[in-house]
Coordinates of C-alpha atoms and ligand atoms in Angstrom, one line a residue:
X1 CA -14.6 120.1 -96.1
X2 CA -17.1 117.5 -96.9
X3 CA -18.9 116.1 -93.6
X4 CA -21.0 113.4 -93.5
X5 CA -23.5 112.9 -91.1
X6 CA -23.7 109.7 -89.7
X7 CA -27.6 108.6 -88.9
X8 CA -27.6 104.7 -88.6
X9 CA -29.1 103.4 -85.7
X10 CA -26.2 100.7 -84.8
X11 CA -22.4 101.5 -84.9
X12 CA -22.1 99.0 -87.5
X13 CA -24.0 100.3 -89.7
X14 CA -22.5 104.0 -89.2
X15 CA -19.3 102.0 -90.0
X16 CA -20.0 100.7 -93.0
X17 CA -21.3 104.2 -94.0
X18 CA -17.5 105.2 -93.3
X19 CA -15.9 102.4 -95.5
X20 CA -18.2 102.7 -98.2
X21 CA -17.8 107.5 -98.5
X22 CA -14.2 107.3 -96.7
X23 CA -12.4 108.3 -99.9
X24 CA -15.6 111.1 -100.7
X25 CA -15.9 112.7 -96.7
X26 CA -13.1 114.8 -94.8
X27 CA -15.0 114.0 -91.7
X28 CA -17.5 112.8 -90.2
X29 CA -20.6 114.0 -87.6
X30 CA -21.9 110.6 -85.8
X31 CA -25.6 111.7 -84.4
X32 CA -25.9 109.6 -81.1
X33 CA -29.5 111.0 -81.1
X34 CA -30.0 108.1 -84.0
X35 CA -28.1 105.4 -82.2
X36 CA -30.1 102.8 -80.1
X37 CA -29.6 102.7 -76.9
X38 CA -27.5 99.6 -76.7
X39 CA -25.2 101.2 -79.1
X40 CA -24.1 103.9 -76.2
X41 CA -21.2 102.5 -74.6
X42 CA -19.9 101.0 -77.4
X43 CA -19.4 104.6 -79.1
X44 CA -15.4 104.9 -77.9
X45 CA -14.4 101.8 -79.4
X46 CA -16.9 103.0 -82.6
X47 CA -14.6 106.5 -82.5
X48 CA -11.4 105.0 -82.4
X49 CA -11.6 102.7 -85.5
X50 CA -13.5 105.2 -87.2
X51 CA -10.5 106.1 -89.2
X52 CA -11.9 109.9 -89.6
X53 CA -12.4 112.9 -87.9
X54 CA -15.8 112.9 -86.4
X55 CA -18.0 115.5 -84.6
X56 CA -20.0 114.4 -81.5
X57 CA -23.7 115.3 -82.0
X58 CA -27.0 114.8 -79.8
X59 CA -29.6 117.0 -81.5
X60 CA -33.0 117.4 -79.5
X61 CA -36.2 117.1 -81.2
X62 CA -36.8 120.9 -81.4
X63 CA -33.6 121.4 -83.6
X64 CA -34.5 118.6 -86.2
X65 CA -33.4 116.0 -84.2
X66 CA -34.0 112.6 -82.1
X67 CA -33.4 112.8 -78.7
X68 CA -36.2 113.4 -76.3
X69 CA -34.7 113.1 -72.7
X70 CA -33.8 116.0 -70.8
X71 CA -30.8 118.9 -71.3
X72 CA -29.6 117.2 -67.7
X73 CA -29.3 113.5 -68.9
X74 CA -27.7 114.5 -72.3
X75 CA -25.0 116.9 -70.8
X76 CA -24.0 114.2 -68.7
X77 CA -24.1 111.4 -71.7
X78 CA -22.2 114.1 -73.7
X79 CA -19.5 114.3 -70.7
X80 CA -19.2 110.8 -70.7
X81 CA -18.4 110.4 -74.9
X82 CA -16.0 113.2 -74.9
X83 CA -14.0 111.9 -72.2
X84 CA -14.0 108.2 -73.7
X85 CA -14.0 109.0 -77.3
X86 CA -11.8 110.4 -79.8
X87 CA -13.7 113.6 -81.3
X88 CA -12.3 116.5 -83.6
X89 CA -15.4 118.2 -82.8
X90 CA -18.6 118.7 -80.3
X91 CA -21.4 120.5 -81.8
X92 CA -23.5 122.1 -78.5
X93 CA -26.5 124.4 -79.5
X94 CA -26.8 128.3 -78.5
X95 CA -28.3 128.0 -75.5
X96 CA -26.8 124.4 -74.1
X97 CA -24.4 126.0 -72.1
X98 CA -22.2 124.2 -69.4
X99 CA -19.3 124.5 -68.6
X100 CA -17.8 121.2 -67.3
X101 CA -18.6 120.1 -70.7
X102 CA -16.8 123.2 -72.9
X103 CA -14.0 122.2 -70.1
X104 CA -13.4 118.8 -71.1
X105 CA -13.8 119.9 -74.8
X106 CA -11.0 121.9 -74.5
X107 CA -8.8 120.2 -72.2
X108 CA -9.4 117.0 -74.8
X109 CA -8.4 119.8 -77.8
X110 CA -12.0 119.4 -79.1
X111 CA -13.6 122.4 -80.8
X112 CA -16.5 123.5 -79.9
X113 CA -19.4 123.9 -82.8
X114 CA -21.6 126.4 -81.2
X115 CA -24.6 125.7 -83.7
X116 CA -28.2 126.8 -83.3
X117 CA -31.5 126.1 -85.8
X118 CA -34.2 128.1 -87.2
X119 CA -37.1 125.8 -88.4
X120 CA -39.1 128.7 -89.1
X121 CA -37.2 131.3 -90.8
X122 CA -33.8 133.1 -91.1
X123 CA -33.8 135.3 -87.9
X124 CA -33.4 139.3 -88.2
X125 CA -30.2 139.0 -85.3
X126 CA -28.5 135.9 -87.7
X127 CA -24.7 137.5 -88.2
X128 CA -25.0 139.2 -84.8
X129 CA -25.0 136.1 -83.4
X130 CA -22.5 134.3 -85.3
X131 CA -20.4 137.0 -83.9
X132 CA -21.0 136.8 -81.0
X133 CA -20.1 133.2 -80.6
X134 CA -17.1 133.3 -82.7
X135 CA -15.6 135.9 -80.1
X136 CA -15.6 133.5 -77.4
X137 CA -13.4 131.3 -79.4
X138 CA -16.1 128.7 -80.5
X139 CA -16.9 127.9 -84.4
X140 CA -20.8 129.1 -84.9
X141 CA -22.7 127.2 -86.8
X142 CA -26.3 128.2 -88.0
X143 CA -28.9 126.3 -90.4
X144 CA -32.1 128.1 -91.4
X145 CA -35.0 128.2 -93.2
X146 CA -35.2 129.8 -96.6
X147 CA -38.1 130.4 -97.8
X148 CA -37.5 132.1 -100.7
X149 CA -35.1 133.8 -103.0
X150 CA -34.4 136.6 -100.6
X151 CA -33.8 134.8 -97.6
X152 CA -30.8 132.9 -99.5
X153 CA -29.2 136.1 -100.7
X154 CA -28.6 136.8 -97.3
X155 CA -27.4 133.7 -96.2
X156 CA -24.8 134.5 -99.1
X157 CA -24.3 137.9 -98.5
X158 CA -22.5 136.4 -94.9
X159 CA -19.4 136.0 -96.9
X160 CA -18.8 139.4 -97.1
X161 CA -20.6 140.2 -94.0
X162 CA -19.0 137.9 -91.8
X163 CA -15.2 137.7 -93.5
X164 CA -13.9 138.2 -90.3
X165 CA -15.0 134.8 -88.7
X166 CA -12.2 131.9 -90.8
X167 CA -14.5 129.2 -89.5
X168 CA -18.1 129.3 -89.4
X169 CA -20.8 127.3 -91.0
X170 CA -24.2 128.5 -92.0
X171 CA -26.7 126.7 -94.7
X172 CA -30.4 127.3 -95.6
X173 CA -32.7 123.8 -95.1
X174 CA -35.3 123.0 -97.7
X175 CA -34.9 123.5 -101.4
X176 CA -34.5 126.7 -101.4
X177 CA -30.9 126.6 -99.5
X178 CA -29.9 124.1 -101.7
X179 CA -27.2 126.7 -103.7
X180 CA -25.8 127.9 -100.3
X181 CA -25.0 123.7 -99.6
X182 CA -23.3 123.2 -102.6
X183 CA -21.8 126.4 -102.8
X184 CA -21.2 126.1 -99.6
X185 CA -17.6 128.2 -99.1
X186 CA -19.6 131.4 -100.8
X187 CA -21.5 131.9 -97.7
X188 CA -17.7 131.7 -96.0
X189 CA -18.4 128.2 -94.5
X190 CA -15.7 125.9 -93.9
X191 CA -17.5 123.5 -94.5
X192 CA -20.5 121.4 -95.6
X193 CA -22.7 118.4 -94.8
X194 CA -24.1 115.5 -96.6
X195 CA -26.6 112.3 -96.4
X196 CA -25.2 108.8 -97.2
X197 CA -27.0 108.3 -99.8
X198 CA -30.5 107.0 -100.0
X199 CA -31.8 108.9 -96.5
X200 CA -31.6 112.8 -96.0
X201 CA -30.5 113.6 -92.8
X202 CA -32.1 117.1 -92.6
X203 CA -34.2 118.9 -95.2
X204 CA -32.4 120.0 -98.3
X205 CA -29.4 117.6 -97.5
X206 CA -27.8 116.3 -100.8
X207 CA -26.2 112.7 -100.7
X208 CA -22.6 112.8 -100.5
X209 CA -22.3 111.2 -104.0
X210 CA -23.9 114.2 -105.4
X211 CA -21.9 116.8 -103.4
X212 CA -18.6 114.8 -104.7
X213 CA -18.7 114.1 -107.6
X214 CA -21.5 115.7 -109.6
X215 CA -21.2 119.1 -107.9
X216 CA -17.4 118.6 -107.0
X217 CA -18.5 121.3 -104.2
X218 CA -15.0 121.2 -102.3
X219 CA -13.8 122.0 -105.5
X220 CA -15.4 125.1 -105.8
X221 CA -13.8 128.5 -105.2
X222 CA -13.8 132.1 -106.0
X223 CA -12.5 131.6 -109.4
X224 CA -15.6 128.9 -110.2
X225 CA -17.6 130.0 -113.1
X226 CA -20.9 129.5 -111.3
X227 CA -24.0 128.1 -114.1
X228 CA -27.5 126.9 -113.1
X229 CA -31.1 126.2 -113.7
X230 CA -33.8 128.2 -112.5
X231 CA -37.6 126.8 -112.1
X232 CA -40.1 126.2 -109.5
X233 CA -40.0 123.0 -109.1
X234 CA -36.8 122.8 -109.9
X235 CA -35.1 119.7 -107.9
X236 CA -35.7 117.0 -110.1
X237 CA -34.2 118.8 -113.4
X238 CA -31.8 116.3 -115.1
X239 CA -29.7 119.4 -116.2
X240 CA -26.5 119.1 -113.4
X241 CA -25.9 115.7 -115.1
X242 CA -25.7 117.0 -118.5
X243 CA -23.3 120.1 -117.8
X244 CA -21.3 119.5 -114.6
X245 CA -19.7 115.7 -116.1
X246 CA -19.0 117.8 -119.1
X247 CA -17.0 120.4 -117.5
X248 CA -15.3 117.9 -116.0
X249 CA -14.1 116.2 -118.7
X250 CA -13.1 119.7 -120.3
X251 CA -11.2 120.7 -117.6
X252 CA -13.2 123.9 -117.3
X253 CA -13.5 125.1 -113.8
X254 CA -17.2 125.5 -113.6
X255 CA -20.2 124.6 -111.6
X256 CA -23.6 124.2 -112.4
X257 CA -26.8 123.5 -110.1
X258 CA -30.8 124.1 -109.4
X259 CA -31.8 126.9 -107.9
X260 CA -35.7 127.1 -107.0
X261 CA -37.1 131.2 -108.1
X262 CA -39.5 132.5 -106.2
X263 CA -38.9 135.7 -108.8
X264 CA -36.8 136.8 -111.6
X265 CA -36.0 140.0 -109.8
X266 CA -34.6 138.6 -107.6
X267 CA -32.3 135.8 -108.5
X268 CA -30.6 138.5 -110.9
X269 CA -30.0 139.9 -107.6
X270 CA -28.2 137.2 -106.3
X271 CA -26.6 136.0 -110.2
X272 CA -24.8 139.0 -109.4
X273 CA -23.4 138.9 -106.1
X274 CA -22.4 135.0 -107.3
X275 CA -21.3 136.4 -110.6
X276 CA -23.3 133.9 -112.1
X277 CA -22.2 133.3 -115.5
X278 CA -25.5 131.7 -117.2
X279 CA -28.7 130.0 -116.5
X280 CA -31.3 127.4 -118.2
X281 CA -34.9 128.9 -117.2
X282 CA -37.6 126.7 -116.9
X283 CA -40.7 126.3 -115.8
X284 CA -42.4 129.6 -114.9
X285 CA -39.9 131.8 -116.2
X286 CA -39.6 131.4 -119.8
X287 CA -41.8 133.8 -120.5
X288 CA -41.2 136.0 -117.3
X289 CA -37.0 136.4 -117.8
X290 CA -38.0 138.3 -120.9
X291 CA -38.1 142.1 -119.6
X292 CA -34.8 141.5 -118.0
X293 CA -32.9 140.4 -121.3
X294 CA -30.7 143.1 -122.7
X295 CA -30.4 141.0 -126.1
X296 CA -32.8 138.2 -127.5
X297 CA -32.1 136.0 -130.5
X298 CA -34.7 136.2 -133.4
X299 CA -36.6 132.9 -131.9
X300 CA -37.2 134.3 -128.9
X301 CA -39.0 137.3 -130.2
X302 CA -40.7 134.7 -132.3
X303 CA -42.2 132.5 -130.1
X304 CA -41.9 135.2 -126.9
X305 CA -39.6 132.4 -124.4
X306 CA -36.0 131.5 -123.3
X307 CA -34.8 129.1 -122.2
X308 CA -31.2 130.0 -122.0
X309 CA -29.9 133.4 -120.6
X310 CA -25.8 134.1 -120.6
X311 CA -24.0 137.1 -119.4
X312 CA -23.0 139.2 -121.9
X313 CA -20.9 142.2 -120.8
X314 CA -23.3 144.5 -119.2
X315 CA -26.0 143.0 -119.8
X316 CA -28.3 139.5 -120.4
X317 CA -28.9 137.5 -123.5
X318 CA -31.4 135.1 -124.1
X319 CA -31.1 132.5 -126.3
X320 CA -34.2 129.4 -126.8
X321 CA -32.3 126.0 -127.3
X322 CA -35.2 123.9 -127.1
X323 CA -36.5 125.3 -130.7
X324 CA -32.7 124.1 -131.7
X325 CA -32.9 120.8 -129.8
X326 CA -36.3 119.9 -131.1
X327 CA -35.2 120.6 -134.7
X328 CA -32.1 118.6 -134.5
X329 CA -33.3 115.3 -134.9
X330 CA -35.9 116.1 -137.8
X331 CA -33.4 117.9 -139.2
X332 CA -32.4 115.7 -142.3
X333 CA -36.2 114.7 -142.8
X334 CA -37.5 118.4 -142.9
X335 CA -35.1 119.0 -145.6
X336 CA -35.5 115.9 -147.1
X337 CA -39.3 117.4 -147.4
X338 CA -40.5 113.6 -145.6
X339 CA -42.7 115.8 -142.9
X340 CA -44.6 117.9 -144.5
X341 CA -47.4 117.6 -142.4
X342 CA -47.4 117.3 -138.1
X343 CA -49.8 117.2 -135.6
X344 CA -49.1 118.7 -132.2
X345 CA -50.4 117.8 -129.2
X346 CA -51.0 120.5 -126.5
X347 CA -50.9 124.4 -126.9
X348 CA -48.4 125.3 -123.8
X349 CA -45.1 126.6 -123.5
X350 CA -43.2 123.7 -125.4
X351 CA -45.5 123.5 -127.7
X352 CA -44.8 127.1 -128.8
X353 CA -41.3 126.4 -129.6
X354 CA -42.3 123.3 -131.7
X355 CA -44.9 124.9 -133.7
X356 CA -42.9 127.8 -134.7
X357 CA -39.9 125.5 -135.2
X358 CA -42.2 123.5 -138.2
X359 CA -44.2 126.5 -139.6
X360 CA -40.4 127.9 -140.0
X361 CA -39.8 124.6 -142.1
X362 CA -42.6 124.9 -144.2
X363 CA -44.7 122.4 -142.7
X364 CA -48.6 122.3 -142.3
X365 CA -49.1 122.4 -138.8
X366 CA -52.5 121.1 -136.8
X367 CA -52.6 122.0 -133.6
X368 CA -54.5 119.3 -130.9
X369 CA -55.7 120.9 -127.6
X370 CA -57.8 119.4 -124.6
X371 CA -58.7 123.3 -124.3
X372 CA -59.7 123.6 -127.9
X373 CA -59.3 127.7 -127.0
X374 CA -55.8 127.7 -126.5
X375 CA -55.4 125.5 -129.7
X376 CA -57.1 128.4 -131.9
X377 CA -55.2 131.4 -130.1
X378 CA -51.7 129.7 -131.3
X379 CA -52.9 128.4 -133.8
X380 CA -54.2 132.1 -135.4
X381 CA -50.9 133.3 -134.6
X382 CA -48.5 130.9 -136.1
X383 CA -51.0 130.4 -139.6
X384 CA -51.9 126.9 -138.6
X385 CA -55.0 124.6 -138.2
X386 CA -56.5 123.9 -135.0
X387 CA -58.9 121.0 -133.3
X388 CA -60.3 119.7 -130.1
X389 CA -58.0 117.0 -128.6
X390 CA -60.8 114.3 -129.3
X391 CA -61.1 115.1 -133.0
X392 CA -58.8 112.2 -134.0
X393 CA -59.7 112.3 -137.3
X394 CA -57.6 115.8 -137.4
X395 CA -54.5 114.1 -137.1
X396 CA -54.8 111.4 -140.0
X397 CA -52.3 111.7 -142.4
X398 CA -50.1 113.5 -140.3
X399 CA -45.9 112.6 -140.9
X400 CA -45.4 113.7 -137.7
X401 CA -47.0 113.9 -134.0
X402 CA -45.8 116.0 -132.0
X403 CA -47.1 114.8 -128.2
X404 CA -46.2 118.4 -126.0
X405 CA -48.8 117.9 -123.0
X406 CA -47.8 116.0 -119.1
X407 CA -50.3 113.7 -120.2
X408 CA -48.3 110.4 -120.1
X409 CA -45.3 112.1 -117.7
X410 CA -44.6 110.9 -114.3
X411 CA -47.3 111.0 -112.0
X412 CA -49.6 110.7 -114.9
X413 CA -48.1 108.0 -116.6
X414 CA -51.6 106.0 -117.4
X415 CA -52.6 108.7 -119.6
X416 CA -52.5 108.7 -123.3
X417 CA -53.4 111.8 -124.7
X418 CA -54.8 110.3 -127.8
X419 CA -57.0 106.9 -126.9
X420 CA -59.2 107.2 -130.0
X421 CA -56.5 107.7 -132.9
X422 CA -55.2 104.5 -134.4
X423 CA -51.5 104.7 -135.6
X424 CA -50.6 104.0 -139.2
X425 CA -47.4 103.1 -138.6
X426 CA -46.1 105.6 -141.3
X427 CA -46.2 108.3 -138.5
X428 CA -43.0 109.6 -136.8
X429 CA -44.0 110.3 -133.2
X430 CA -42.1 112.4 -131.0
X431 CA -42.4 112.4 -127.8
X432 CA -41.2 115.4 -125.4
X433 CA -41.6 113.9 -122.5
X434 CA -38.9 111.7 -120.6
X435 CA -39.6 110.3 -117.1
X436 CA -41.0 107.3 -118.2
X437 CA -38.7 107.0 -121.3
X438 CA -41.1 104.9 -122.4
X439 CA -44.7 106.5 -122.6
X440 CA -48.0 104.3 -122.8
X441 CA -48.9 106.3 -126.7
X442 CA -44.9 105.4 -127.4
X443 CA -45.8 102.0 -127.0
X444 CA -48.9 102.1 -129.0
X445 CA -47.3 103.8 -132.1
X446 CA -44.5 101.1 -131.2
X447 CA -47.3 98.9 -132.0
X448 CA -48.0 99.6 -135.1
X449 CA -44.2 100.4 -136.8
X450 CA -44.2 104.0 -136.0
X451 CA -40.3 105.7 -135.6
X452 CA -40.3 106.9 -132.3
X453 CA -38.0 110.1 -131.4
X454 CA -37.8 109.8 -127.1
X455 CA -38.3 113.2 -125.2
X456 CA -34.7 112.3 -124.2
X457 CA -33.4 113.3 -127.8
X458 CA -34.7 117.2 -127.1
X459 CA -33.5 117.6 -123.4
X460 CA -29.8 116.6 -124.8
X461 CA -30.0 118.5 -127.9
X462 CA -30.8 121.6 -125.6
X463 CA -28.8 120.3 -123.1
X464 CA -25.9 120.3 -125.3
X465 CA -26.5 123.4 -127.2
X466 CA -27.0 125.3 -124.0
X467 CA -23.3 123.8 -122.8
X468 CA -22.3 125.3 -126.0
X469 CA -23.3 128.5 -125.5
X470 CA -22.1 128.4 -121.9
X471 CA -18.7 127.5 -122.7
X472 CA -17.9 128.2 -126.4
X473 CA -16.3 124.6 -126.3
X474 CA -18.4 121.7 -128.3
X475 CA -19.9 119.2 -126.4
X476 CA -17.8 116.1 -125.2
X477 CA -19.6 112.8 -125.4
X478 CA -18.2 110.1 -123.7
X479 CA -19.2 107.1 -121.0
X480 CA -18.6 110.0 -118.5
X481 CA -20.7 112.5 -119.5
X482 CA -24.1 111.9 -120.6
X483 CA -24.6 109.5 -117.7
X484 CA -28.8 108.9 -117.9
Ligands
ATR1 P1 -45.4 123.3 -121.0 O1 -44.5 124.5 -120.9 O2 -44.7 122.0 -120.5 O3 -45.9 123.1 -122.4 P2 -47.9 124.3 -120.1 O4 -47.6 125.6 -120.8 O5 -48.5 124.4 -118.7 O6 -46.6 123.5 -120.0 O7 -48.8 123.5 -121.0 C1 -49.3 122.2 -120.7 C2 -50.0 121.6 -121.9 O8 -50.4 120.2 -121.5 C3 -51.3 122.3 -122.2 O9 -51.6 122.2 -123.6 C4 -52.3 121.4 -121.5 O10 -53.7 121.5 -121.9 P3 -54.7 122.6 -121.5 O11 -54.3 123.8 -122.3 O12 -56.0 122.1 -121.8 O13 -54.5 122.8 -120.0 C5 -51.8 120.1 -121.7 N1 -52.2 119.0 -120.7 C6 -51.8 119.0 -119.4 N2 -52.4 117.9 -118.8 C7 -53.1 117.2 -119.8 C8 -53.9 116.1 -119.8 N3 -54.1 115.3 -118.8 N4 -54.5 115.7 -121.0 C9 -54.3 116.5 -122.1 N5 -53.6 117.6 -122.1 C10 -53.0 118.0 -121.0

């Protein structure tokens, strides 16, 4: 089940919250610790044309919430809802225990969530305590902190641990827990909880748009092929919206979402206890997956990254897609012999893949680096030239530029890597980066007549080959699936 959690500060607005995710939500939690104070004793009419199941919550300050009075006045405030209201549930933490209110719960057949919160950590005694308060005929519920890769294998490692308890929920806040909200019934929770969207209700909650219909997480079940990207930061990859629309639209029954890596070790670890069936690696790890591969394709030896890793049998194979997706779209003009000569800007990871990519094409490669160092070190290895990032004069004559670096990428938006070199307007530039689409050197060579290839072009055609790879099925364009 998909829960919402209701955090406007007015009834109305929690209402129009209900209209607009009605069809998206199985129910709904309404957090009276958000509501104004007005708003109290209009909370059983509020209930009764909700239209949904809802759960009564009044979370204190310590737990993540709002409220701030005392355990005394909000056991009597929660007595007074549950006997006016219409409630499916009451959540009531570990150690809020009173009995006139478990009472009127029951005798009102209102479940009792017995939930408690762990801002710091995941605590050693977790399933013992779940167990505990599923004996006394209460649902537990428990959110903690992950704080790294570890701490979420063991959050879902409960599935098997806990099988015995039918209804329980228990998430990881933060990024790191993100997996066990989405995948939310392989930690054996019954169910999950969401943000309208546009506020986050707790840290790591996803809006319920998201959970819907980009993840499709109540759709997921043991049969789910389970795909993902791994990187640290990870959160703002664009990656879910390339695969999980086209899964979709294939009818394949597969998932795919970020997972933040503290360490390659160990999300293997838990890729096999969620019989994950393939990853994208980014950012640290294209270098650092390599020990663990069982199979590499001949550009990965080459230019010693993945970017792609799929399960093979017994093993892992890694694939690089980005050298394929930066190829595709200079494809016809590399054969066509049109670049013959490129200038690339930067000497990091992508820039790796690009350089081999060209000197593979029999291009004459100059490599442009604001640490002329690195520039020399890949540039002796791949038999190309090299120059400091200020010797403009390095890249005249160039067919192609190749811009590689963050210079220009959100935050750094006001930076153009290359202030001092005036475009031709012969030039092809390609850009890799994406958020802005439109960088401020982009607009220069715009200027001046340049073709411009966007640092979109290379995240699809990786995107796409990756989906290939995943799925064996060819990618399926359509309104639905590329959707930024
Ligand atoms: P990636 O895998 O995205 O290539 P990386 O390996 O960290 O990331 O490489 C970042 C590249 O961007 C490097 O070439 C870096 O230059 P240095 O080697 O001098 O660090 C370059 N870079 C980052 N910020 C830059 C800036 N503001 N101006 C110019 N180059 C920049």
């Amino acid at each position: 089940m998909l829960c919402v959690t209701l955090t406007g500060n007015t009834h109305e607005e929690n209402s129009r919250i209900i209209k607009e995710h009605s069809r998206s939500a199985d129910l709904f939690e309404l957090r009276i610790d958000y509501l104004e104070a007005s708003q109290l004793d209009k909370t059983a009419d509020f209930t009764k044309s909700a239209g949904k199941p809802l759960i009564l919550t009044c979370r204190r300050e310590k737990d993540g919430g709002k409220y701030r009075r005392t355990d005394r006045t909000r056991a009597s405030l929660l007595a007074r809802l549950l006997e006016s209201g219409t409630w499916s549930y009451v959540d009531l933490e570990e150690d809020f225990r009173r009995s006139e209110l478990e009472q009127t719960a029951r005798s009102r057949s209102i479940e009792i969530i017995r939930s408690f919160h762990d801002m710091e950590g995941v605590p050693d005694d977790l399933f013992t305590r779940m167990q505990k308060i599923a004996r006394r005929g209460e649902i537990p519920k428990a959110a903690v902190t992950a704080k790294g890769m570890k701490d979420v294998i063991t959050v879902f490692s409960a599935e098997t641990q806990l099988a015995s308890i039918p209804r329980k929920v228990l998430l990881a806040m933060g990024d790191w827990g993100i997996p066990t909200r989405i995948l939310y019934k392989r930690t054996g929770s019954f169910m999950t909880f969401a943000s309208p969207p546009g506020f986050s209700a707790a840290p790591g909650h996803l809006d319920i748009t998201a959970m819907k219909e980009l993840y499709r997480s109540d759709q997921v079940d043991a049969s789910t092929a389970v795909y993902g990207v791994i990187g640290n930061p990870v959160m703002h990859s664009a990656s879910p919206r390339i695969h999980n629309p086209a899964f979709h639209a294939l009818g394949i029954h597969a998932v795919y979402l970020p997972f933040q890596v503290d360490d390659v070790r160990n999300f293997l670890v838990l890729a096999d206890l969620l019989k994950i069936q393939g990853v994208s690696v980014t950012v640290p790890f294209k270098q650092q997956v390599l020990p663990y591969l069982g199979k590499i394709s001949r550009e990965v030896k080459q230019i010693g990254s993945c970017n792609t890793v799929v399960r093979e049998r017994e093993y892992w194979k890694g694939i690089n897609t980005d050298y394929y997706g930066f190829l595709h779209p200079i494809m016809e003009d590399l054969n066509a012999e049109r670049i013959r000569k490129a200038a690339v800007i930067g000497a990091g990871g992508a820039a790796r893949s690009v350089v081999w990519a060209l000197r593979n094409h029999q291009c004459q490669v100059t490599i442009l680096n604001r640490t002329p160092e690195k520039a020399q070190r890949l540039a002796q290895e791949t038999g190309s030239s090299w120059a400091a990032l200020d010797d403009v004069s390095a890249v005249s004559g160039s067919d192609l530029i190749v811009q590689t670096t963050s210079a220009g990428m959100h935050p750094y938006s006001d930076i153009d890597p290359l202030p001092g070199y005036q475009f031709s307007g012969r030039e092809i530039l390609y850009e890799l980066v994406y958020v802005p689409e439109v960088t401020k050197i982009m607009k220069r060579a715009a200027e001046a007549g340049c073709r411009l290839i966007p640092g979109r072009n290379m995240l699809l055609g990786q995107g796409i080959m990756q989906f290939e790879t995943f799925t064996g099925s060819a990618y399926p364009f359509s309104e639905d699936t590329v959707v930024f």
